[in-house]
mmCIF file with all atom_site columns, C-alpha atoms and ligand atoms in Angstrom:
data_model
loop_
_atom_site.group_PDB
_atom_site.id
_atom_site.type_symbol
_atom_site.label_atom_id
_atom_site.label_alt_id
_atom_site.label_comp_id
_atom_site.label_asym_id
_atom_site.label_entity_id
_atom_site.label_seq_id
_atom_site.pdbx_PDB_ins_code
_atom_site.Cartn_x
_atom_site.Cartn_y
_atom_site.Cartn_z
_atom_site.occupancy
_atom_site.B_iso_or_equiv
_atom_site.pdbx_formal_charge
_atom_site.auth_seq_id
_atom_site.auth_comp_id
_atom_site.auth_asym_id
_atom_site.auth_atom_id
_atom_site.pdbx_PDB_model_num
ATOM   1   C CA  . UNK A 1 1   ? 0.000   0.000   0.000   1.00 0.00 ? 1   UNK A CA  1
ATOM   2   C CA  . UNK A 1 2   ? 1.338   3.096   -0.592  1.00 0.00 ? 2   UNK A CA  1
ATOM   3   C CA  . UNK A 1 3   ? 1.974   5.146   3.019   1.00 0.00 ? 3   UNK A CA  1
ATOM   4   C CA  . UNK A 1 4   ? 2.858   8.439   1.580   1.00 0.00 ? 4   UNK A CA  1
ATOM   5   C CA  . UNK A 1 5   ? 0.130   11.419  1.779   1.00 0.00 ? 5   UNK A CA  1
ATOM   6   C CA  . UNK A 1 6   ? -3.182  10.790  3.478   1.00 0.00 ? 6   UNK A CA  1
ATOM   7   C CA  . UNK A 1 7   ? -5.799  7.561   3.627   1.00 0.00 ? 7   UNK A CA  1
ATOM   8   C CA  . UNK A 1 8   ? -9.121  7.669   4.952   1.00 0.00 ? 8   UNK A CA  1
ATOM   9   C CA  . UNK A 1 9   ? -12.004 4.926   4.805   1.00 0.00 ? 9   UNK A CA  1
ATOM   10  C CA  . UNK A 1 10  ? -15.367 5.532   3.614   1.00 0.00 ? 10  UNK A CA  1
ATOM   11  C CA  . UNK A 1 11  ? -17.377 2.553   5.168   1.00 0.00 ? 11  UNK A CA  1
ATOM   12  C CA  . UNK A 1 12  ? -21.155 1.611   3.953   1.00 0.00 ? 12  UNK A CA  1
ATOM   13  C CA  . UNK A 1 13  ? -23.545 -0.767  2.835   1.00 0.00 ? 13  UNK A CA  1
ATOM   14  C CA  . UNK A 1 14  ? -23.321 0.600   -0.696  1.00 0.00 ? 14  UNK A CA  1
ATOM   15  C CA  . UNK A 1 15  ? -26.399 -1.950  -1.561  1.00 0.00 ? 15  UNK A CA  1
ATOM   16  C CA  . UNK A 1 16  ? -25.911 -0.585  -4.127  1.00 0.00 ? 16  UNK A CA  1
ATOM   17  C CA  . UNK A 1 17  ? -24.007 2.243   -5.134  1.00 0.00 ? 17  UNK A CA  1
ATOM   18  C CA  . UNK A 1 18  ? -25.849 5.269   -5.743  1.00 0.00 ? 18  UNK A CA  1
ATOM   19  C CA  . UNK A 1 19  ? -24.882 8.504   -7.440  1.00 0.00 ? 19  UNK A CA  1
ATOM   20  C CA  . UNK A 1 20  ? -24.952 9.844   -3.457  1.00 0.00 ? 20  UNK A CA  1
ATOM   21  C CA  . UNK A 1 21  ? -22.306 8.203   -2.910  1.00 0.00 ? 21  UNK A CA  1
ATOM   22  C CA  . UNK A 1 22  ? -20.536 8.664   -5.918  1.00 0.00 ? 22  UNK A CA  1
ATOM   23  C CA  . UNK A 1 23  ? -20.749 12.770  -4.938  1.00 0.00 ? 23  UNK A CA  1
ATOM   24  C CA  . UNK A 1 24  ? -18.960 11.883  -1.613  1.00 0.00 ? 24  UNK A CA  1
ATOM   25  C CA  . UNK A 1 25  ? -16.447 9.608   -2.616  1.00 0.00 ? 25  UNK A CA  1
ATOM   26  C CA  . UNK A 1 26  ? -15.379 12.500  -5.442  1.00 0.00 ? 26  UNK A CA  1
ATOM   27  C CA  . UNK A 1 27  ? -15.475 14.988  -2.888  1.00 0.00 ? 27  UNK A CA  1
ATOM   28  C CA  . UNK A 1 28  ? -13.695 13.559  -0.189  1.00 0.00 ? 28  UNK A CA  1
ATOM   29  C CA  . UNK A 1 29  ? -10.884 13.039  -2.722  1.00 0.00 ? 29  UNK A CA  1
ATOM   30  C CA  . UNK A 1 30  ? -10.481 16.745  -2.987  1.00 0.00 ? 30  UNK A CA  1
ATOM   31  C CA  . UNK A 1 31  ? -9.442  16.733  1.169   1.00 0.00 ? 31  UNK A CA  1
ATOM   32  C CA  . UNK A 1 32  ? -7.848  12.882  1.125   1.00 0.00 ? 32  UNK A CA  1
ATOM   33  C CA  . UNK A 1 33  ? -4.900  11.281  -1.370  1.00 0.00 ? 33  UNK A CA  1
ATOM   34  C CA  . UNK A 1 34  ? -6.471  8.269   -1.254  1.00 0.00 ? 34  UNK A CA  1
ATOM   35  C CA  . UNK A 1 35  ? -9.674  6.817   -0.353  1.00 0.00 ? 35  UNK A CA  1
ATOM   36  C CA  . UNK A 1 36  ? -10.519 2.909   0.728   1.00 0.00 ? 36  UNK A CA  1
ATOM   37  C CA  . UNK A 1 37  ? -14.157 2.365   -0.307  1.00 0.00 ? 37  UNK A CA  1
ATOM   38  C CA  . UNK A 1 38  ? -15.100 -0.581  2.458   1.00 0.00 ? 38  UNK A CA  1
ATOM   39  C CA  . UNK A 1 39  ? -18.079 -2.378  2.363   1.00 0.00 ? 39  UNK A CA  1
ATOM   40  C CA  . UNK A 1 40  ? -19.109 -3.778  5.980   1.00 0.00 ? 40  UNK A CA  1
ATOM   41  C CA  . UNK A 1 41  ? -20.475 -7.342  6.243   1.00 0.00 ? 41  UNK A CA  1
ATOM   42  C CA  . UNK A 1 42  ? -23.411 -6.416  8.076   1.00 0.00 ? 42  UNK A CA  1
ATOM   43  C CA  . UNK A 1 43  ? -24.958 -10.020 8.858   1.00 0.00 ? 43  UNK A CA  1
ATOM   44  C CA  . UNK A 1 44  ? -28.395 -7.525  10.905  1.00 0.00 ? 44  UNK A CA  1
ATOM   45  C CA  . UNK A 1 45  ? -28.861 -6.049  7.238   1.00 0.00 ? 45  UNK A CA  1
ATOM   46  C CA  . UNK A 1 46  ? -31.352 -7.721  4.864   1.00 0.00 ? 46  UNK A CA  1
ATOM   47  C CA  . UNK A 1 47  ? -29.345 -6.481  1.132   1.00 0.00 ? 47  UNK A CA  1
ATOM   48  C CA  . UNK A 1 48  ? -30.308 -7.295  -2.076  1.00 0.00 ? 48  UNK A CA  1
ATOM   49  C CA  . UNK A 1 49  ? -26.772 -7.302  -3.396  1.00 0.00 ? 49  UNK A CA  1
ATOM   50  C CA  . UNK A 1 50  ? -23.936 -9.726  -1.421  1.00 0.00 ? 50  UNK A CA  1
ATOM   51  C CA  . UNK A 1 51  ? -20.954 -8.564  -0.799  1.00 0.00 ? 51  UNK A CA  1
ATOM   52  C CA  . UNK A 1 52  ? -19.269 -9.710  -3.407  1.00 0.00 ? 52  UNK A CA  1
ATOM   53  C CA  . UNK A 1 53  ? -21.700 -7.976  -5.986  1.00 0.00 ? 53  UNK A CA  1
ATOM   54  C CA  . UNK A 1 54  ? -20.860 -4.925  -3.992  1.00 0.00 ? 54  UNK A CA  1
ATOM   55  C CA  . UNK A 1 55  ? -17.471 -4.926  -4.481  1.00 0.00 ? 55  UNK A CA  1
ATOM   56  C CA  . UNK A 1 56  ? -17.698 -5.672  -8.427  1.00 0.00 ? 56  UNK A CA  1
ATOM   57  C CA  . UNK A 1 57  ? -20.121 -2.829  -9.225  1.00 0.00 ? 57  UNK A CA  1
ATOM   58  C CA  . UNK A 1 58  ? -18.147 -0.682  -7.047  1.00 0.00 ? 58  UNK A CA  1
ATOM   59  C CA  . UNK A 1 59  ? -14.448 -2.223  -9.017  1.00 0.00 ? 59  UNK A CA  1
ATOM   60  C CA  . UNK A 1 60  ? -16.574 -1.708  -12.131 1.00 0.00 ? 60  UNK A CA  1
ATOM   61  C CA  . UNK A 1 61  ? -17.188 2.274   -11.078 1.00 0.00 ? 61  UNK A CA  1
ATOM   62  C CA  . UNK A 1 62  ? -13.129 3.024   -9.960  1.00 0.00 ? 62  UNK A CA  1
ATOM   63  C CA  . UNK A 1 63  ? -11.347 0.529   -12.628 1.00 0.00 ? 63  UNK A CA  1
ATOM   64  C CA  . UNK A 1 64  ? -8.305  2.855   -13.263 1.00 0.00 ? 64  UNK A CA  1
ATOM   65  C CA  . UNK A 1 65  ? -8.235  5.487   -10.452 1.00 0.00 ? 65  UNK A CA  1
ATOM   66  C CA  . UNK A 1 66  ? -5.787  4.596   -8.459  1.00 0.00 ? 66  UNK A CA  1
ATOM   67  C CA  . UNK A 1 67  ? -6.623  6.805   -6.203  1.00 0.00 ? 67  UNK A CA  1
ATOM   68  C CA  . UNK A 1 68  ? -9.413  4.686   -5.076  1.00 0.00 ? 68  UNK A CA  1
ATOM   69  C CA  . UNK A 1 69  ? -9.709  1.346   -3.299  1.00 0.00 ? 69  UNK A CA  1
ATOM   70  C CA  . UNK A 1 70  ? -12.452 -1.399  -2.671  1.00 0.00 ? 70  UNK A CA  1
ATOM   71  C CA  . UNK A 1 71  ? -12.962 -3.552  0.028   1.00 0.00 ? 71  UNK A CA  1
ATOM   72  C CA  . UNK A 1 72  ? -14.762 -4.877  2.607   1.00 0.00 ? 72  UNK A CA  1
ATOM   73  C CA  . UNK A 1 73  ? -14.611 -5.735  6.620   1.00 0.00 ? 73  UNK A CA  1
ATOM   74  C CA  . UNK A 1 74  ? -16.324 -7.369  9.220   1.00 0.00 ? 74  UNK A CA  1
ATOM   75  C CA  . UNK A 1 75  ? -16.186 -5.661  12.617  1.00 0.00 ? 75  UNK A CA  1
ATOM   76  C CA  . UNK A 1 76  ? -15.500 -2.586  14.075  1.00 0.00 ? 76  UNK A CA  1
ATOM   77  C CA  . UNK A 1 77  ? -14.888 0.546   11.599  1.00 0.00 ? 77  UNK A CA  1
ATOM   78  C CA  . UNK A 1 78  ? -12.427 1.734   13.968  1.00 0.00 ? 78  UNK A CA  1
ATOM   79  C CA  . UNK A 1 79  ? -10.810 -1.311  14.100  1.00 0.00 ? 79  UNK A CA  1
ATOM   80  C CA  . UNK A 1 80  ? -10.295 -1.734  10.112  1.00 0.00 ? 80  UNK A CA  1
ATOM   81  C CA  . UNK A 1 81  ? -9.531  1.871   9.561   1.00 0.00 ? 81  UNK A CA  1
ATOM   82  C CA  . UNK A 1 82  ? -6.442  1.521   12.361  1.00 0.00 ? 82  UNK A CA  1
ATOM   83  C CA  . UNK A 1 83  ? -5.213  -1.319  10.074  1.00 0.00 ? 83  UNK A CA  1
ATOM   84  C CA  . UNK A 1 84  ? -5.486  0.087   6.880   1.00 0.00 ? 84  UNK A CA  1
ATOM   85  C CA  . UNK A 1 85  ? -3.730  2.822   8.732   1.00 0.00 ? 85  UNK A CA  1
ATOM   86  C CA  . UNK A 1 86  ? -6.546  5.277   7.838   1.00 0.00 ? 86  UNK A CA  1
ATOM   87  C CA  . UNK A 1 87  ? -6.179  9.168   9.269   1.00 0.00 ? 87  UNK A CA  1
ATOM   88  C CA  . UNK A 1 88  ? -10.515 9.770   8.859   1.00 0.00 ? 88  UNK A CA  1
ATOM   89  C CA  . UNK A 1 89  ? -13.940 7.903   8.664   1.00 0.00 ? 89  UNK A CA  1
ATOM   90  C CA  . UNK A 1 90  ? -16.026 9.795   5.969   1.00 0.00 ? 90  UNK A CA  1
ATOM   91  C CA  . UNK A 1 91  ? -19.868 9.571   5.921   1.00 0.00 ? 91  UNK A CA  1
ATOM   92  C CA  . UNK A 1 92  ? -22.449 11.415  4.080   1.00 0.00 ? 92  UNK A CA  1
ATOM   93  C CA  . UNK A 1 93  ? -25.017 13.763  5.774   1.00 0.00 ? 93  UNK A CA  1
ATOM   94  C CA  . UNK A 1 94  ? -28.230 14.198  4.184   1.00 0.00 ? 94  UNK A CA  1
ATOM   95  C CA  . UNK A 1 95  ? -31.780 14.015  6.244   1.00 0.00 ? 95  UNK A CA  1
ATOM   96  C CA  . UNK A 1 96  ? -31.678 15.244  9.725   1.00 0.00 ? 96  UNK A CA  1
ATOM   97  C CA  . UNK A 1 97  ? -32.480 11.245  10.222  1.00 0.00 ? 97  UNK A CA  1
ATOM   98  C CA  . UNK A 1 98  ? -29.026 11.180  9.359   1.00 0.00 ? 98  UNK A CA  1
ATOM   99  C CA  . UNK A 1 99  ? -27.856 12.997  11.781  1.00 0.00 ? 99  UNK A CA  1
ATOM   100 C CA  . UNK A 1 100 ? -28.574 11.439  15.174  1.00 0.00 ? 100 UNK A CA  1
ATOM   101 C CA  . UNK A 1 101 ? -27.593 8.090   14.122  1.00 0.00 ? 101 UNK A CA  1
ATOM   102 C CA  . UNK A 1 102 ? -24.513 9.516   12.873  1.00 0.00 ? 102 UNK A CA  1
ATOM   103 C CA  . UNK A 1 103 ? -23.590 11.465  15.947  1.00 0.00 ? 103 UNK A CA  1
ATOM   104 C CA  . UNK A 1 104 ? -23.962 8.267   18.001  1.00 0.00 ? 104 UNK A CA  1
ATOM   105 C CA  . UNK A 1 105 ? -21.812 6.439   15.596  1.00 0.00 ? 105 UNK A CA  1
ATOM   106 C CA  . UNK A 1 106 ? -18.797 8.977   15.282  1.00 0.00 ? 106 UNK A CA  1
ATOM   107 C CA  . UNK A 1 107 ? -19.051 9.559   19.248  1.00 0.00 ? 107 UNK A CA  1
ATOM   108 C CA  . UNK A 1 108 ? -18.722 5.832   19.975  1.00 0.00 ? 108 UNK A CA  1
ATOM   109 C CA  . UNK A 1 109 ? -15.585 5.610   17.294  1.00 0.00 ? 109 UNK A CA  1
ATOM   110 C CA  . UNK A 1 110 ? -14.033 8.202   19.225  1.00 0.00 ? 110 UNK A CA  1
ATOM   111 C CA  . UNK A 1 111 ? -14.753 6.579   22.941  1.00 0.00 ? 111 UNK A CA  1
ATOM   112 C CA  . UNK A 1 112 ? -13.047 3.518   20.828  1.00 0.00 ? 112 UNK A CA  1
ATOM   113 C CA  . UNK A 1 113 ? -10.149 4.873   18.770  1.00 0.00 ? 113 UNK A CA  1
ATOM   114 C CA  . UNK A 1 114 ? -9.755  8.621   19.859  1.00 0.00 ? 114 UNK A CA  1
ATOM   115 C CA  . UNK A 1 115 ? -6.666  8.978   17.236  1.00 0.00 ? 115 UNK A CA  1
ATOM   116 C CA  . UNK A 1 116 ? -9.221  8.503   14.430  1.00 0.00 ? 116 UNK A CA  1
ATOM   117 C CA  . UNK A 1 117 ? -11.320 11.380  13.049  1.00 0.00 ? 117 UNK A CA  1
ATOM   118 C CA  . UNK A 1 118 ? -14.941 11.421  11.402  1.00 0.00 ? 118 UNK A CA  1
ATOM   119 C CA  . UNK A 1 119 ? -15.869 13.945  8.998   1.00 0.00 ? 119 UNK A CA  1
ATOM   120 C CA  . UNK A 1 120 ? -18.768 14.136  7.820   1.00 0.00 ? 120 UNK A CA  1
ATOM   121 C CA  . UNK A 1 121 ? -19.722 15.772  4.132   1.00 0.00 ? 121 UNK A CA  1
ATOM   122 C CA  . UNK A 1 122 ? -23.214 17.079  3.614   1.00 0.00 ? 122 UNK A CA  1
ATOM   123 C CA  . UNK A 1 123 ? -24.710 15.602  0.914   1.00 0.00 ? 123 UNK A CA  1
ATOM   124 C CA  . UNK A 1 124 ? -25.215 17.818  -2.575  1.00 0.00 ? 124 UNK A CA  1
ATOM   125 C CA  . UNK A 1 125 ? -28.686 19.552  -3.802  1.00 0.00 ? 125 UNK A CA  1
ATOM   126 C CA  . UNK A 1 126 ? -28.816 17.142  -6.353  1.00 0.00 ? 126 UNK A CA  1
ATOM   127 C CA  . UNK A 1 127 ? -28.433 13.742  -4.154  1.00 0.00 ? 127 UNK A CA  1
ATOM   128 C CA  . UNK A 1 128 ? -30.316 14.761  -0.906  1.00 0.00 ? 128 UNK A CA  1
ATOM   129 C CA  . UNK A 1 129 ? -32.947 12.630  -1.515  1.00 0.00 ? 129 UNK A CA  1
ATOM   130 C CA  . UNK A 1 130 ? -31.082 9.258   -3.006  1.00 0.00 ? 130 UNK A CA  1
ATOM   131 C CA  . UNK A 1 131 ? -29.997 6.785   -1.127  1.00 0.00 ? 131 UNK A CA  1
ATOM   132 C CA  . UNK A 1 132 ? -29.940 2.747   -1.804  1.00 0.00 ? 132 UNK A CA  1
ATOM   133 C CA  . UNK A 1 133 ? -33.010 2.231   0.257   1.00 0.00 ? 133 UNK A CA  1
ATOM   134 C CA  . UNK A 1 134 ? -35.016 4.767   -2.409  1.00 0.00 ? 134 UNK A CA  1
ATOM   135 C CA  . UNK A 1 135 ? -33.308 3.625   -5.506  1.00 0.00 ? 135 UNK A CA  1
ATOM   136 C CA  . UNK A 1 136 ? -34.619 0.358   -4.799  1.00 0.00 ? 136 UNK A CA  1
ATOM   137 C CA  . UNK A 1 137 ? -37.780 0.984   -4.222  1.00 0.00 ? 137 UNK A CA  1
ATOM   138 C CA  . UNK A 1 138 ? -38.281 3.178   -7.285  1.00 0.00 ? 138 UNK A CA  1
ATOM   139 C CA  . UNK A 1 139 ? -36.699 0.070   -9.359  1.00 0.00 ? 139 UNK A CA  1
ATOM   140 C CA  . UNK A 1 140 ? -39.404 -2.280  -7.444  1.00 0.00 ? 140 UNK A CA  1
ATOM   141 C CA  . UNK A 1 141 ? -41.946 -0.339  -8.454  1.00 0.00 ? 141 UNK A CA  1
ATOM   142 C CA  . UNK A 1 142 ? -41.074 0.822   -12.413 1.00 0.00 ? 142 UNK A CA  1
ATOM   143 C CA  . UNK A 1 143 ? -40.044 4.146   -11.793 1.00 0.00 ? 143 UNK A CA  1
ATOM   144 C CA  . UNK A 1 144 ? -36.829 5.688   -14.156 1.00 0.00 ? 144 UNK A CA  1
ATOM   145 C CA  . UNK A 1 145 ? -33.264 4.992   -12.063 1.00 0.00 ? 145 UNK A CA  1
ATOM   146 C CA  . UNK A 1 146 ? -31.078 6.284   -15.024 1.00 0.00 ? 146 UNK A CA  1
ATOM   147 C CA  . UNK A 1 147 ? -30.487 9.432   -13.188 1.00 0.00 ? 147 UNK A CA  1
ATOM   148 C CA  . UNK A 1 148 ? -29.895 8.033   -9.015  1.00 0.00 ? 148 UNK A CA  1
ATOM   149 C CA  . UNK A 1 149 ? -27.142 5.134   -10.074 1.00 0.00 ? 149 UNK A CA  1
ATOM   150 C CA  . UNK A 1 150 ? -24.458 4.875   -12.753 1.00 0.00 ? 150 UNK A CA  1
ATOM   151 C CA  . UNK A 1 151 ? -25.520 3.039   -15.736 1.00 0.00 ? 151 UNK A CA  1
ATOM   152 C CA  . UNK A 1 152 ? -24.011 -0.801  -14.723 1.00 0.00 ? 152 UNK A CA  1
ATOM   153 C CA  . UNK A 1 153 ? -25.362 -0.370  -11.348 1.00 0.00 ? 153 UNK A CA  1
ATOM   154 C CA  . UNK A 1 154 ? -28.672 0.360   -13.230 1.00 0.00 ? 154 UNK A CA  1
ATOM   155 C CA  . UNK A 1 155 ? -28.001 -2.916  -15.493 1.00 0.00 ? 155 UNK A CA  1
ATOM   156 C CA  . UNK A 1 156 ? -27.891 -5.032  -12.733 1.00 0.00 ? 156 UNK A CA  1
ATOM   157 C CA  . UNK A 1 157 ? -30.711 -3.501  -10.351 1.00 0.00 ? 157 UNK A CA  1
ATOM   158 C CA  . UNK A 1 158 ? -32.942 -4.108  -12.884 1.00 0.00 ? 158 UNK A CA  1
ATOM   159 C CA  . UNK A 1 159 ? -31.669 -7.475  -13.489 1.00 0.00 ? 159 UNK A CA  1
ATOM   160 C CA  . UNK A 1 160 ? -32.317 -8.509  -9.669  1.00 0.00 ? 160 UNK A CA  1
ATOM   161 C CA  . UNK A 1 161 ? -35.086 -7.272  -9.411  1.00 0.00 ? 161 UNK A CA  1
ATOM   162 C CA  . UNK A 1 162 ? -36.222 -9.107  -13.184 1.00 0.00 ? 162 UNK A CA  1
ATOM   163 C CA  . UNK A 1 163 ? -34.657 -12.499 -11.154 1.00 0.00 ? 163 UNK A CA  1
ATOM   164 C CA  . UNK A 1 164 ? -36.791 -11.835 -7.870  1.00 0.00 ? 164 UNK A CA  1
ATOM   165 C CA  . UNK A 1 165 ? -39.986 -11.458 -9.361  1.00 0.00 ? 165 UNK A CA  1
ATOM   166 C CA  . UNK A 1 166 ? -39.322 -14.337 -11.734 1.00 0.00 ? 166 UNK A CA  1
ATOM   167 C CA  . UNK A 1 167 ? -38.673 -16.331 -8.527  1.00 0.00 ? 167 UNK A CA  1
ATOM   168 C CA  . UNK A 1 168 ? -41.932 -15.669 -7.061  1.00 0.00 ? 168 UNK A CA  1
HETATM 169 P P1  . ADP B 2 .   ? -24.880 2.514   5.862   1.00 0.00 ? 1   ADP B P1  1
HETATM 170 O O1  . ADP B 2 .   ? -25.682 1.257   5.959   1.00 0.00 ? 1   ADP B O1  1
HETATM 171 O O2  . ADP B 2 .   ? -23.550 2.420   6.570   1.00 0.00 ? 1   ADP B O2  1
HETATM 172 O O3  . ADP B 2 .   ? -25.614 3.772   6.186   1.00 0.00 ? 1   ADP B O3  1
HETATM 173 P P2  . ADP B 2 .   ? -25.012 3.360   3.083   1.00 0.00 ? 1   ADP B P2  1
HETATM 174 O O4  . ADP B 2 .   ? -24.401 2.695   1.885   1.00 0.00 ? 1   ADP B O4  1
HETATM 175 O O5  . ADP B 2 .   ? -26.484 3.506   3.115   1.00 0.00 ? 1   ADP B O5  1
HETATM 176 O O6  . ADP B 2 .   ? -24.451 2.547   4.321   1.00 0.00 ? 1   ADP B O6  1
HETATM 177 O O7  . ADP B 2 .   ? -24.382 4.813   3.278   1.00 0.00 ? 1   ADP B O7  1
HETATM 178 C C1  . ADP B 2 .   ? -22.996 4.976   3.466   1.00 0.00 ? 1   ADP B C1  1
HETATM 179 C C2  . ADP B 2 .   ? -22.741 6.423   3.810   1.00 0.00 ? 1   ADP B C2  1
HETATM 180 O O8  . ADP B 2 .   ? -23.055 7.243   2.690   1.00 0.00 ? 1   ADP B O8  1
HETATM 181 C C3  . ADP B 2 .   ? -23.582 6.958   4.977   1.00 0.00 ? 1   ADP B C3  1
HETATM 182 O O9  . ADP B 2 .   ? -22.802 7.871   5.721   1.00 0.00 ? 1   ADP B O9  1
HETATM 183 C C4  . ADP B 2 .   ? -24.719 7.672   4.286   1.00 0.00 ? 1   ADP B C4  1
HETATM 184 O O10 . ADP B 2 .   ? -25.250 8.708   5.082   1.00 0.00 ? 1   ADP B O10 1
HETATM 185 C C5  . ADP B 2 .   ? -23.977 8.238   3.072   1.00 0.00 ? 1   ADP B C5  1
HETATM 186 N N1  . ADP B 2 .   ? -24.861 8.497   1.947   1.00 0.00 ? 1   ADP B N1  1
HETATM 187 C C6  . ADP B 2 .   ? -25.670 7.637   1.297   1.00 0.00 ? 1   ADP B C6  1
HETATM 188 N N2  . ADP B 2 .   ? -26.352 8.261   0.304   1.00 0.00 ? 1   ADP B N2  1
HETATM 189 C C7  . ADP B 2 .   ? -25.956 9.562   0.333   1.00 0.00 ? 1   ADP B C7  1
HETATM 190 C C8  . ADP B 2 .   ? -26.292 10.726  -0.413  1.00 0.00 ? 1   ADP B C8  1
HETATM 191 N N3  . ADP B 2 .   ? -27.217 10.726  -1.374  1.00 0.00 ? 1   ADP B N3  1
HETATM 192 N N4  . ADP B 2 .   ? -25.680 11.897  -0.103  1.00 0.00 ? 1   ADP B N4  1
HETATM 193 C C9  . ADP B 2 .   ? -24.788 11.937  0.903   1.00 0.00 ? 1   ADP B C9  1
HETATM 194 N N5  . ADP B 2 .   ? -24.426 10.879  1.661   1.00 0.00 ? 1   ADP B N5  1
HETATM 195 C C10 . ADP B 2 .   ? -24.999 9.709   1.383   1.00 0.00 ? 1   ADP B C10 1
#
């Protein structure tokens, strides 16, 4: 891995990966040399994607910028970002839902690892109202997602959801 200039980790469940968080990912490359894009086993969460589906559509996105890395972890952020030897934790703020679930989460990160820093970027005009959760419901029920994902993440959406209600 390359140690010089600075690392931080954005964690998620990136089920899937929305233009959202395409807008923080670019941004937080403006403050960070690098960025590890982690996807967190989450065994609580219910996704439609696994994990490894997660990580290809998110390779597929950042296939040649170097700048950015894909992974995934099991466990505490904290934990994972101290290995990886990451400086910050970025999340996205949007809803002032966001926000007290977030406050809990960067507050118990720093009881844990004090050395590591959240920072939070506040989600864009454009992408306040898109997240995975409304993406897929949209797709569910026939409604245009050309504009809330990129266009493979779109592909295969709509190919899941094709499967599921073929399965049913
Ligand atoms: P999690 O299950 O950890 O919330 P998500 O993939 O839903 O995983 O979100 C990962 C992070 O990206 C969270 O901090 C979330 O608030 C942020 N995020 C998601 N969508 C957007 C968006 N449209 N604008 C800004 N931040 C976003």
């Amino acid at each position: 891995m390359n140690r010089t200039g600075s690392t931080a980790v954005y964690p998620g469940s990136f089920d899937p990966l929305t233009n959202g968080h395409l807008g923080i990912i670019h941004r937080a490359l403006r403050v960070f040399d690098r960025l590890i894009v982690a996807v967190a086993h989450n065994v609580r969460k219910n996704t439609l994607f696994t994990v490894d589906e997660r990580l290809a559509l998110l390779r597929e996105e950042f296939a040649g910028d170097d700048r950015v890395s894909i992974d995934s972890f099991s466990g505490l952020t904290v934990e994972y970002a101290a290995k990886i030897e990451a400086r910050a934790i970025v999340r996205g703020l949007r809803v002032v839902a966001d926000f007290d679930y977030e406050l809990q989460m960067a507050n118990m990160n720093k009881k844990l690892s004090p050395d590591i820093e959240t920072l939070f970027i506040m989600a864009s005009e454009e992408h306040f109202f898109v997240s995975s959760r409304s993406v897929k419901e949209v797709a569910q029920l026939g409604g245009a997602i050309d504009a809330l994902v990129p266009p493979h993440v779109a592909v295969a959406l709509m190919a899941r959801i094709n499967q599921l209600s073929g399965d049913v």
